[in-house]
PDB file of C-alpha atoms and ligand atoms in Angstrom:
ATOM      1  CA  MET A  26       0.000   0.000   0.000  1.00 38.00           C
ATOM      2  CA  THR A  27       2.744   2.447   0.706  1.00 47.00           C
ATOM      3  CA  GLY A  28       5.514   3.192  -1.713  1.00 49.00           C
ATOM      4  CA  SER A  29       3.872   3.270  -5.116  1.00 49.00           C
ATOM      5  CA  ILE A  30       0.134   2.801  -4.881  1.00 51.00           C
ATOM      6  CA  VAL A  31      -0.992   0.368  -7.562  1.00 55.00           C
ATOM      7  CA  ASN A  32      -4.438  -0.252  -9.050  1.00 76.00           C
ATOM      8  CA  TYR A  33      -5.785   3.249  -8.745  1.00 91.00           C
ATOM      9  CA  LYS A  34      -7.162   5.785 -11.167  1.00 96.00           C
ATOM     10  CA  ILE A  35      -6.066   9.420 -11.276  1.00 97.00           C
ATOM     11  CA  ILE A  36      -8.545  11.855 -12.809  1.00 98.00           C
ATOM     12  CA  ILE A  37      -7.424  15.448 -13.236  1.00 98.00           C
ATOM     13  CA  LYS A  38      -9.963  18.171 -13.910  1.00 98.00           C
ATOM     14  CA  LYS A  39      -9.604  21.876 -14.551  1.00 98.00           C
ATOM     15  CA  ASP A  40     -11.470  23.242 -11.541  1.00 96.00           C
ATOM     16  CA  THR A  41     -14.094  22.734  -8.848  1.00 94.00           C
ATOM     17  CA  ILE A  42     -17.021  22.587 -11.258  1.00 96.00           C
ATOM     18  CA  GLU A  43     -15.346  19.912 -13.372  1.00 98.00           C
ATOM     19  CA  ILE A  44     -14.418  17.925 -10.250  1.00 97.00           C
ATOM     20  CA  ALA A  45     -17.997  18.217  -8.996  1.00 97.00           C
ATOM     21  CA  GLU A  46     -19.377  17.085 -12.358  1.00 97.00           C
ATOM     22  CA  GLN A  47     -17.019  14.099 -12.474  1.00 98.00           C
ATOM     23  CA  PHE A  48     -17.819  13.146  -8.888  1.00 98.00           C
ATOM     24  CA  SER A  49     -21.547  13.448  -9.592  1.00 97.00           C
ATOM     25  CA  LYS A  50     -21.255  11.191 -12.660  1.00 97.00           C
ATOM     26  CA  ILE A  51     -19.420   8.510 -10.683  1.00 98.00           C
ATOM     27  CA  VAL A  52     -21.892   8.606  -7.790  1.00 98.00           C
ATOM     28  CA  ILE A  53     -24.976   8.614 -10.033  1.00 97.00           C
ATOM     29  CA  GLU A  54     -23.677   5.644 -12.025  1.00 98.00           C
ATOM     30  CA  LYS A  55     -22.813   3.617  -8.937  1.00 98.00           C
ATOM     31  CA  ILE A  56     -26.124   4.311  -7.202  1.00 98.00           C
ATOM     32  CA  LYS A  57     -28.002   3.330 -10.351  1.00 98.00           C
ATOM     33  CA  LYS A  58     -26.040   0.075 -10.639  1.00 98.00           C
ATOM     34  CA  LYS A  59     -26.481  -0.946  -6.992  1.00 98.00           C
ATOM     35  CA  ARG A  60     -29.391  -3.253  -6.159  1.00 97.00           C
ATOM     36  CA  GLY A  61     -30.818  -2.259  -2.786  1.00 97.00           C
ATOM     37  CA  LYS A  62     -29.463   0.480  -0.542  1.00 98.00           C
ATOM     38  CA  PHE A  63     -26.283   2.409  -1.407  1.00 98.00           C
ATOM     39  CA  SER A  64     -24.066   3.289   1.559  1.00 98.00           C
ATOM     40  CA  LEU A  65     -22.191   6.561   1.092  1.00 98.00           C
ATOM     41  CA  ALA A  66     -19.759   7.950   3.678  1.00 98.00           C
ATOM     42  CA  LEU A  67     -19.029  11.664   3.299  1.00 98.00           C
ATOM     43  CA  SER A  68     -15.802  13.482   4.008  1.00 98.00           C
ATOM     44  CA  GLY A  69     -15.597  16.808   5.762  1.00 96.00           C
ATOM     45  CA  GLY A  70     -13.534  19.954   5.681  1.00 91.00           C
ATOM     46  CA  SER A  71     -14.041  22.691   3.081  1.00 92.00           C
ATOM     47  CA  THR A  72     -13.512  20.845  -0.224  1.00 91.00           C
ATOM     48  CA  PRO A  73     -16.787  18.906  -0.282  1.00 97.00           C
ATOM     49  CA  ALA A  74     -19.074  21.936   0.260  1.00 97.00           C
ATOM     50  CA  ALA A  75     -18.984  23.146  -3.364  1.00 97.00           C
ATOM     51  CA  ILE A  76     -19.206  19.563  -4.604  1.00 97.00           C
ATOM     52  CA  PHE A  77     -22.297  18.806  -2.505  1.00 98.00           C
ATOM     53  CA  LYS A  78     -23.869  22.105  -3.640  1.00 97.00           C
ATOM     54  CA  TYR A  79     -23.222  21.249  -7.307  1.00 97.00           C
ATOM     55  CA  LEU A  80     -24.596  17.726  -6.896  1.00 97.00           C
ATOM     56  CA  ALA A  81     -27.765  19.065  -5.262  1.00 97.00           C
ATOM     57  CA  GLU A  82     -28.284  21.872  -7.794  1.00 97.00           C
ATOM     58  CA  ASN A  83     -27.530  19.888 -10.960  1.00 97.00           C
ATOM     59  CA  HIS A  84     -28.194  16.233 -10.352  1.00 94.00           C
ATOM     60  CA  SER A  85     -30.692  15.921  -7.538  1.00 94.00           C
ATOM     61  CA  SER A  86     -33.351  14.440  -9.808  1.00 95.00           C
ATOM     62  CA  ASN A  87     -30.879  11.946 -11.322  1.00 95.00           C
ATOM     63  CA  ILE A  88     -30.548  10.092  -8.026  1.00 97.00           C
ATOM     64  CA  ASP A  89     -33.102   7.915  -6.233  1.00 97.00           C
ATOM     65  CA  TRP A  90     -32.242   9.307  -2.790  1.00 97.00           C
ATOM     66  CA  THR A  91     -34.433   6.716  -1.054  1.00 97.00           C
ATOM     67  CA  LYS A  92     -31.679   4.210  -1.962  1.00 98.00           C
ATOM     68  CA  VAL A  93     -28.921   6.284  -0.344  1.00 98.00           C
ATOM     69  CA  LEU A  94     -27.791   5.703   3.260  1.00 98.00           C
ATOM     70  CA  LEU A  95     -25.618   8.620   4.360  1.00 98.00           C
ATOM     71  CA  PHE A  96     -22.790   8.302   6.864  1.00 99.00           C
ATOM     72  CA  TRP A  97     -19.661  10.281   7.696  1.00 98.00           C
ATOM     73  CA  GLY A  98     -16.096   9.010   7.523  1.00 98.00           C
ATOM     74  CA  ASP A  99     -15.207  11.424  10.268  1.00 98.00           C
ATOM     75  CA  GLU A 100     -16.703  14.206  12.364  1.00 98.00           C
ATOM     76  CA  ARG A 101     -15.454  16.856  14.671  1.00 98.00           C
ATOM     77  CA  CYS A 102     -16.583  16.498  18.307  1.00 98.00           C
ATOM     78  CA  VAL A 103     -18.710  19.628  18.179  1.00 98.00           C
ATOM     79  CA  HIS A 104     -22.421  20.468  18.263  1.00 98.00           C
ATOM     80  CA  PRO A 105     -24.181  19.844  14.906  1.00 98.00           C
ATOM     81  CA  GLY A 106     -24.953  23.568  14.754  1.00 98.00           C
ATOM     82  CA  SER A 107     -21.267  24.492  14.922  1.00 98.00           C
ATOM     83  CA  ASP A 108     -19.590  25.858  11.793  1.00 98.00           C
ATOM     84  CA  GLU A 109     -16.931  23.199  12.461  1.00 97.00           C
ATOM     85  CA  SER A 110     -19.478  20.403  12.000  1.00 98.00           C
ATOM     86  CA  ASN A 111     -19.109  18.199   8.907  1.00 98.00           C
ATOM     87  CA  TYR A 112     -22.777  17.302   9.338  1.00 98.00           C
ATOM     88  CA  LYS A 113     -23.819  20.975   9.256  1.00 98.00           C
ATOM     89  CA  MET A 114     -21.802  21.545   6.065  1.00 98.00           C
ATOM     90  CA  ALA A 115     -23.430  18.537   4.401  1.00 98.00           C
ATOM     91  CA  TYR A 116     -26.892  19.469   5.683  1.00 98.00           C
ATOM     92  CA  GLU A 117     -26.709  23.006   4.342  1.00 98.00           C
ATOM     93  CA  ASN A 118     -25.237  22.078   0.945  1.00 98.00           C
ATOM     94  CA  LEU A 119     -26.831  18.712   0.225  1.00 98.00           C
ATOM     95  CA  ILE A 120     -29.218  17.085   2.709  1.00 98.00           C
ATOM     96  CA  SER A 121     -31.573  20.074   2.974  1.00 98.00           C
ATOM     97  CA  GLN A 122     -31.621  20.436  -0.832  1.00 97.00           C
ATOM     98  CA  VAL A 123     -32.555  16.901  -1.949  1.00 97.00           C
ATOM     99  CA  ASP A 124     -35.328  14.371  -1.242  1.00 97.00           C
ATOM    100  CA  LEU A 125     -33.194  12.281   1.075  1.00 97.00           C
ATOM    101  CA  PRO A 126     -35.345  10.714   3.799  1.00 97.00           C
ATOM    102  CA  ILE A 127     -33.993  11.924   7.149  1.00 95.00           C
ATOM    103  CA  THR A 128     -34.222   8.315   8.317  1.00 98.00           C
ATOM    104  CA  ASN A 129     -31.460   7.553   5.788  1.00 98.00           C
ATOM    105  CA  VAL A 130     -29.083  10.035   7.442  1.00 98.00           C
ATOM    106  CA  PHE A 131     -26.783   8.649  10.143  1.00 98.00           C
ATOM    107  CA  ARG A 132     -24.801  11.528  11.580  1.00 98.00           C
ATOM    108  CA  ILE A 133     -22.000  11.136  14.069  1.00 98.00           C
ATOM    109  CA  ARG A 134     -23.275  12.898  17.209  1.00 98.00           C
ATOM    110  CA  GLY A 135     -20.340  15.216  17.768  1.00 98.00           C
ATOM    111  CA  GLU A 136     -21.990  16.681  20.836  1.00 98.00           C
ATOM    112  CA  HIS A 137     -21.803  13.355  22.717  1.00 98.00           C
ATOM    113  CA  ASP A 138     -18.930  11.900  24.703  1.00 98.00           C
ATOM    114  CA  PRO A 139     -16.337  10.944  22.047  1.00 98.00           C
ATOM    115  CA  VAL A 140     -15.500   7.485  23.394  1.00 98.00           C
ATOM    116  CA  GLU A 141     -19.183   6.582  23.822  1.00 98.00           C
ATOM    117  CA  GLU A 142     -20.048   7.996  20.381  1.00 98.00           C
ATOM    118  CA  ALA A 143     -17.248   6.084  18.653  1.00 98.00           C
ATOM    119  CA  GLU A 144     -18.687   2.895  20.132  1.00 98.00           C
ATOM    120  CA  TYR A 145     -22.279   3.908  19.325  1.00 98.00           C
ATOM    121  CA  TYR A 146     -21.444   4.755  15.704  1.00 99.00           C
ATOM    122  CA  SER A 147     -19.469   1.523  15.325  1.00 98.00           C
ATOM    123  CA  ASP A 148     -22.498  -0.449  16.572  1.00 98.00           C
ATOM    124  CA  LEU A 149     -24.781   1.500  14.209  1.00 98.00           C
ATOM    125  CA  ILE A 150     -22.526   0.667  11.262  1.00 98.00           C
ATOM    126  CA  ARG A 151     -22.462  -3.008  12.280  1.00 98.00           C
ATOM    127  CA  ASP A 152     -26.243  -2.917  12.237  1.00 98.00           C
ATOM    128  CA  LYS A 153     -26.733  -1.043   8.939  1.00 98.00           C
ATOM    129  CA  ILE A 154     -23.815  -2.041   6.698  1.00 98.00           C
ATOM    130  CA  LYS A 155     -23.350  -5.535   5.318  1.00 97.00           C
ATOM    131  CA  LYS A 156     -19.994  -7.128   6.054  1.00 97.00           C
ATOM    132  CA  LYS A 157     -17.551  -8.473   3.502  1.00 96.00           C
ATOM    133  CA  HIS A 158     -14.256 -10.000   4.554  1.00 94.00           C
ATOM    134  CA  LYS A 159     -15.485  -9.664   8.174  1.00 95.00           C
ATOM    135  CA  LEU A 160     -15.675  -5.851   8.026  1.00 97.00           C
ATOM    136  CA  PRO A 161     -18.479  -3.427   7.098  1.00 98.00           C
ATOM    137  CA  ARG A 162     -18.249  -2.684   3.374  1.00 98.00           C
ATOM    138  CA  PHE A 163     -19.382   0.789   2.385  1.00 98.00           C
ATOM    139  CA  ASP A 164     -20.289   1.172  -1.258  1.00 98.00           C
ATOM    140  CA  LEU A 165     -18.469   4.498  -1.532  1.00 98.00           C
ATOM    141  CA  ILE A 166     -16.286   6.453   0.886  1.00 98.00           C
ATOM    142  CA  MET A 167     -15.328  10.041   0.059  1.00 98.00           C
ATOM    143  CA  LEU A 168     -12.037  11.272   1.447  1.00 98.00           C
ATOM    144  CA  GLY A 169     -10.157  14.548   1.567  1.00 98.00           C
ATOM    145  CA  LEU A 170      -6.411  15.019   1.908  1.00 98.00           C
ATOM    146  CA  GLY A 171      -4.788  17.227   4.515  1.00 98.00           C
ATOM    147  CA  THR A 172      -1.538  19.019   3.692  1.00 98.00           C
ATOM    148  CA  ASP A 173       0.088  16.791   6.346  1.00 98.00           C
ATOM    149  CA  GLY A 174      -1.109  13.664   4.550  1.00 98.00           C
ATOM    150  CA  HIS A 175      -3.995  12.922   6.907  1.00 98.00           C
ATOM    151  CA  THR A 176      -7.269  11.603   5.629  1.00 98.00           C
ATOM    152  CA  ALA A 177     -10.587  11.260   7.408  1.00 98.00           C
ATOM    153  CA  SER A 178      -9.263  12.059  10.887  1.00 98.00           C
ATOM    154  CA  ILE A 179      -6.305   9.711  10.771  1.00 98.00           C
ATOM    155  CA  PHE A 180      -3.353  12.013  11.379  1.00 98.00           C
ATOM    156  CA  PRO A 181       0.330  11.166  10.888  1.00 98.00           C
ATOM    157  CA  ASP A 182       0.960  11.139  14.650  1.00 98.00           C
ATOM    158  CA  GLN A 183      -1.907   8.652  15.132  1.00 98.00           C
ATOM    159  CA  ILE A 184      -1.156   6.490  12.133  1.00 98.00           C
ATOM    160  CA  ASP A 185      -1.901   3.364  14.183  1.00 98.00           C
ATOM    161  CA  LEU A 186      -5.597   4.161  13.663  1.00 98.00           C
ATOM    162  CA  LEU A 187      -5.071   2.727  10.182  1.00 98.00           C
ATOM    163  CA  HIS A 188      -4.692  -0.728  11.712  1.00 97.00           C
ATOM    164  CA  SER A 189      -7.164  -0.579  14.590  1.00 98.00           C
ATOM    165  CA  ASP A 190      -9.580  -3.515  14.785  1.00 97.00           C
ATOM    166  CA  LYS A 191     -12.372  -1.087  15.694  1.00 98.00           C
ATOM    167  CA  ILE A 192     -14.748   0.416  13.137  1.00 98.00           C
ATOM    168  CA  CYS A 193     -14.504   3.934  14.568  1.00 98.00           C
ATOM    169  CA  GLU A 194     -11.945   5.502  16.892  1.00 98.00           C
ATOM    170  CA  VAL A 195     -11.463   8.799  18.685  1.00 98.00           C
ATOM    171  CA  ALA A 196      -8.710  10.952  17.162  1.00 98.00           C
ATOM    172  CA  VAL A 197      -7.213  14.290  18.167  1.00 98.00           C
ATOM    173  CA  HIS A 198      -6.288  17.031  15.728  1.00 98.00           C
ATOM    174  CA  PRO A 199      -2.504  17.478  16.292  1.00 98.00           C
ATOM    175  CA  GLU A 200      -2.605  21.271  16.160  1.00 97.00           C
ATOM    176  CA  SER A 201      -5.978  22.299  17.561  1.00 98.00           C
ATOM    177  CA  GLY A 202      -6.370  19.400  20.001  1.00 98.00           C
ATOM    178  CA  GLN A 203      -9.935  19.064  18.731  1.00 98.00           C
ATOM    179  CA  GLN A 204     -11.322  15.568  19.268  1.00 98.00           C
ATOM    180  CA  ARG A 205     -12.686  13.747  16.260  1.00 98.00           C
ATOM    181  CA  ILE A 206     -14.481  10.478  15.535  1.00 98.00           C
ATOM    182  CA  THR A 207     -13.004   8.685  12.547  1.00 98.00           C
ATOM    183  CA  PHE A 208     -13.369   5.539  10.491  1.00 98.00           C
ATOM    184  CA  THR A 209     -10.311   3.358  10.903  1.00 98.00           C
ATOM    185  CA  GLY A 210      -8.072   2.404   8.007  1.00 98.00           C
ATOM    186  CA  LYS A 211      -9.389  -1.152   7.824  1.00 97.00           C
ATOM    187  CA  VAL A 212     -12.963   0.051   7.261  1.00 98.00           C
ATOM    188  CA  ILE A 213     -11.883   2.549   4.622  1.00 98.00           C
ATOM    189  CA  ASN A 214      -9.812  -0.104   2.832  1.00 97.00           C
ATOM    190  CA  ASN A 215     -12.783  -2.483   2.818  1.00 97.00           C
ATOM    191  CA  ALA A 216     -14.972  -0.122   0.771  1.00 97.00           C
ATOM    192  CA  GLY A 217     -16.231  -0.867  -2.726  1.00 97.00           C
ATOM    193  CA  THR A 218     -14.977   2.507  -3.942  1.00 97.00           C
ATOM    194  CA  VAL A 219     -12.812   5.164  -2.283  1.00 98.00           C
ATOM    195  CA  ILE A 220     -12.629   8.587  -3.914  1.00 98.00           C
ATOM    196  CA  PHE A 221     -10.106  11.198  -2.808  1.00 98.00           C
ATOM    197  CA  LEU A 222     -11.216  14.731  -3.693  1.00 98.00           C
ATOM    198  CA  VAL A 223      -8.187  17.037  -3.730  1.00 98.00           C
ATOM    199  CA  GLN A 224      -8.242  20.674  -4.767  1.00 97.00           C
ATOM    200  CA  GLY A 225      -5.959  23.640  -4.751  1.00 97.00           C
ATOM    201  CA  LYS A 226      -2.295  24.571  -4.910  1.00 98.00           C
ATOM    202  CA  SER A 227      -1.796  23.943  -1.190  1.00 98.00           C
ATOM    203  CA  LYS A 228      -2.282  20.194  -1.820  1.00 98.00           C
ATOM    204  CA  SER A 229       0.119  19.884  -4.779  1.00 98.00           C
ATOM    205  CA  LYS A 230       3.146  18.971  -2.645  1.00 97.00           C
ATOM    206  CA  ILE A 231       1.440  16.323  -0.530  1.00 97.00           C
ATOM    207  CA  ALA A 232      -0.444  14.888  -3.504  1.00 97.00           C
ATOM    208  CA  ALA A 233       2.858  14.441  -5.363  1.00 97.00           C
ATOM    209  CA  ALA A 234       4.568  12.979  -2.261  1.00 96.00           C
ATOM    210  CA  ILE A 235       1.849  10.340  -2.097  1.00 96.00           C
ATOM    211  CA  LEU A 236       1.129   9.655  -5.764  1.00 95.00           C
ATOM    212  CA  ASN A 237       4.637   9.918  -7.174  1.00 93.00           C
ATOM    213  CA  GLY A 238       5.332   6.839  -5.089  1.00 81.00           C
ATOM    214  CA  SER A 239       8.390   7.901  -3.119  1.00 79.00           C
ATOM    215  CA  ASP A 240       9.281   5.388  -0.411  1.00 79.00           C
ATOM    216  CA  GLU A 241       9.117   8.088   2.265  1.00 83.00           C
ATOM    217  CA  ASN A 242       5.339   8.405   1.715  1.00 90.00           C
ATOM    218  CA  ASN A 243       4.534   5.697   4.283  1.00 93.00           C
ATOM    219  CA  LYS A 244       4.451   8.362   7.018  1.00 96.00           C
ATOM    220  CA  TYR A 245       1.320   9.788   5.402  1.00 97.00           C
ATOM    221  CA  PRO A 246      -1.932   8.018   6.380  1.00 98.00           C
ATOM    222  CA  ALA A 247      -3.481   8.777   2.958  1.00 97.00           C
ATOM    223  CA  ALA A 248      -0.687   6.749   1.307  1.00 96.00           C
ATOM    224  CA  HIS A 249      -1.983   3.651   3.097  1.00 96.00           C
ATOM    225  CA  ILE A 250      -5.463   3.929   1.605  1.00 96.00           C
ATOM    226  CA  LYS A 251      -5.865   1.310  -1.071  1.00 94.00           C
ATOM    227  CA  PRO A 252      -9.069  -0.701  -0.922  1.00 95.00           C
ATOM    228  CA  ALA A 253      -7.947  -4.335  -1.087  1.00 89.00           C
ATOM    229  CA  TYR A 254     -11.185  -5.431  -2.748  1.00 91.00           C
ATOM    230  CA  GLY A 255     -12.341  -2.183  -4.265  1.00 95.00           C
ATOM    231  CA  GLU A 256     -11.647   0.755  -6.524  1.00 96.00           C
ATOM    232  CA  LEU A 257      -9.463   3.754  -5.638  1.00 97.00           C
ATOM    233  CA  ILE A 258      -9.954   7.017  -7.485  1.00 98.00           C
ATOM    234  CA  TRP A 259      -7.919  10.175  -6.968  1.00 98.00           C
ATOM    235  CA  LEU A 260      -9.882  13.148  -8.316  1.00 98.00           C
ATOM    236  CA  LEU A 261      -7.743  16.286  -8.394  1.00 98.00           C
ATOM    237  CA  ASP A 262      -7.903  19.712  -9.951  1.00 98.00           C
ATOM    238  CA  ASN A 263      -5.040  21.054 -12.079  1.00 98.00           C
ATOM    239  CA  GLN A 264      -3.545  23.002  -9.186  1.00 98.00           C
ATOM    240  CA  ALA A 265      -3.430  20.024  -6.805  1.00 98.00           C
ATOM    241  CA  ALA A 266      -2.039  17.815  -9.594  1.00 98.00           C
ATOM    242  CA  ALA A 267       0.626  20.329 -10.670  1.00 98.00           C
ATOM    243  CA  LYS A 268       3.548  18.364  -9.212  1.00 98.00           C
ATOM    244  CA  LEU A 269       2.467  14.876 -10.284  1.00 97.00           C
ATOM    245  CA  LYS A 270       4.948  13.065 -12.526  1.00 93.00           C
TER     246      LYS A 270
HETATM  247  C1  LIG B 326     -12.235  16.898   8.162  1.00 86.65           C
HETATM  248  C2  LIG B 326     -11.959  15.993   7.012  1.00 86.65           C
HETATM  249  C3  LIG B 326     -10.511  16.010   6.640  1.00 86.65           C
HETATM  250  C4  LIG B 326     -10.444  16.818   5.365  1.00 86.65           C
HETATM  251  C5  LIG B 326      -9.033  17.236   5.046  1.00 86.65           C
HETATM  252  C6  LIG B 326      -9.037  18.184   3.843  1.00 86.65           C
HETATM  253  O1  LIG B 326     -13.109  16.581   8.976  1.00 86.65           O
HETATM  254  O2  LIG B 326     -11.601  17.966   8.169  1.00 86.65           O
HETATM  255  O3  LIG B 326     -12.563  14.872   6.918  1.00 86.65           O
HETATM  256  O4  LIG B 326      -9.919  14.762   6.443  1.00 86.65           O
HETATM  257  O5  LIG B 326     -10.980  16.043   4.305  1.00 86.65           O
HETATM  258  O6  LIG B 326      -8.519  17.909   6.175  1.00 86.65           O
HETATM  259  O7  LIG B 326      -9.783  19.316   4.223  1.00 86.65           O
HETATM  260  P1  LIG B 326     -10.036  20.526   3.223  1.00 86.65           P
HETATM  261  O8  LIG B 326     -10.947  20.013   2.161  1.00 86.65           O
HETATM  262  O9  LIG B 326     -10.686  21.577   4.091  1.00 86.65           O
HETATM  263  O10 LIG B 326      -8.687  20.928   2.685  1.00 86.65           O
END
């Protein structure tokens, strides 16, 4: 998994709109193909906001939202009304704009005790998501990439969360100290499809460090994401891809 990442697809698009259109196409096609419910785990941070907005504004009617079960790959341990909340960002830009039954939305309750919520969300996932290879298998997991190489809320100084046997763990942001709930690496790597969405010049260095396959990339959690039984797509804009070989 580290060193050069094999069996992945890199898609480079001009800008946010083109990334959003490409992401929408992939999601629409996969939801259409899936028999039964489609489990989608969202990423957080700032990148997804414009993508969710575009999906809602341009493709809402192309998706049978009653099929979609919405989860989060990570969440900040804050109130859902906080501007820091990944749920709030998704609610404002997507959930409130489409016909997604609220009973299909499984938010991480950031306002609860982190350890208890990590266990609660793990139990919820065990209950809602079918297992494959003894682990819950999400149909699609969206991920972002931090400039330090973190993904979800698996940070370089807590890289052991990649190998935890739990479904969700409590993480701590290394700079802010903010507690997070995050999927573990094993769950992410058990997904049917993992899509990294990476935008902007600030990500060009870390994207190249991971995708150009240098041996020193194993310190970056994102370099360890390669679904053993699934598809890995890196979707970048021109600026983020500027240093790729
Ligand atoms: C979070 C995310 C995190 C994010 C990256 C990139 O909760 O912040 O899940 O992993 O995807 O930090 O964030 P930006 O899109 O804001 O650069």
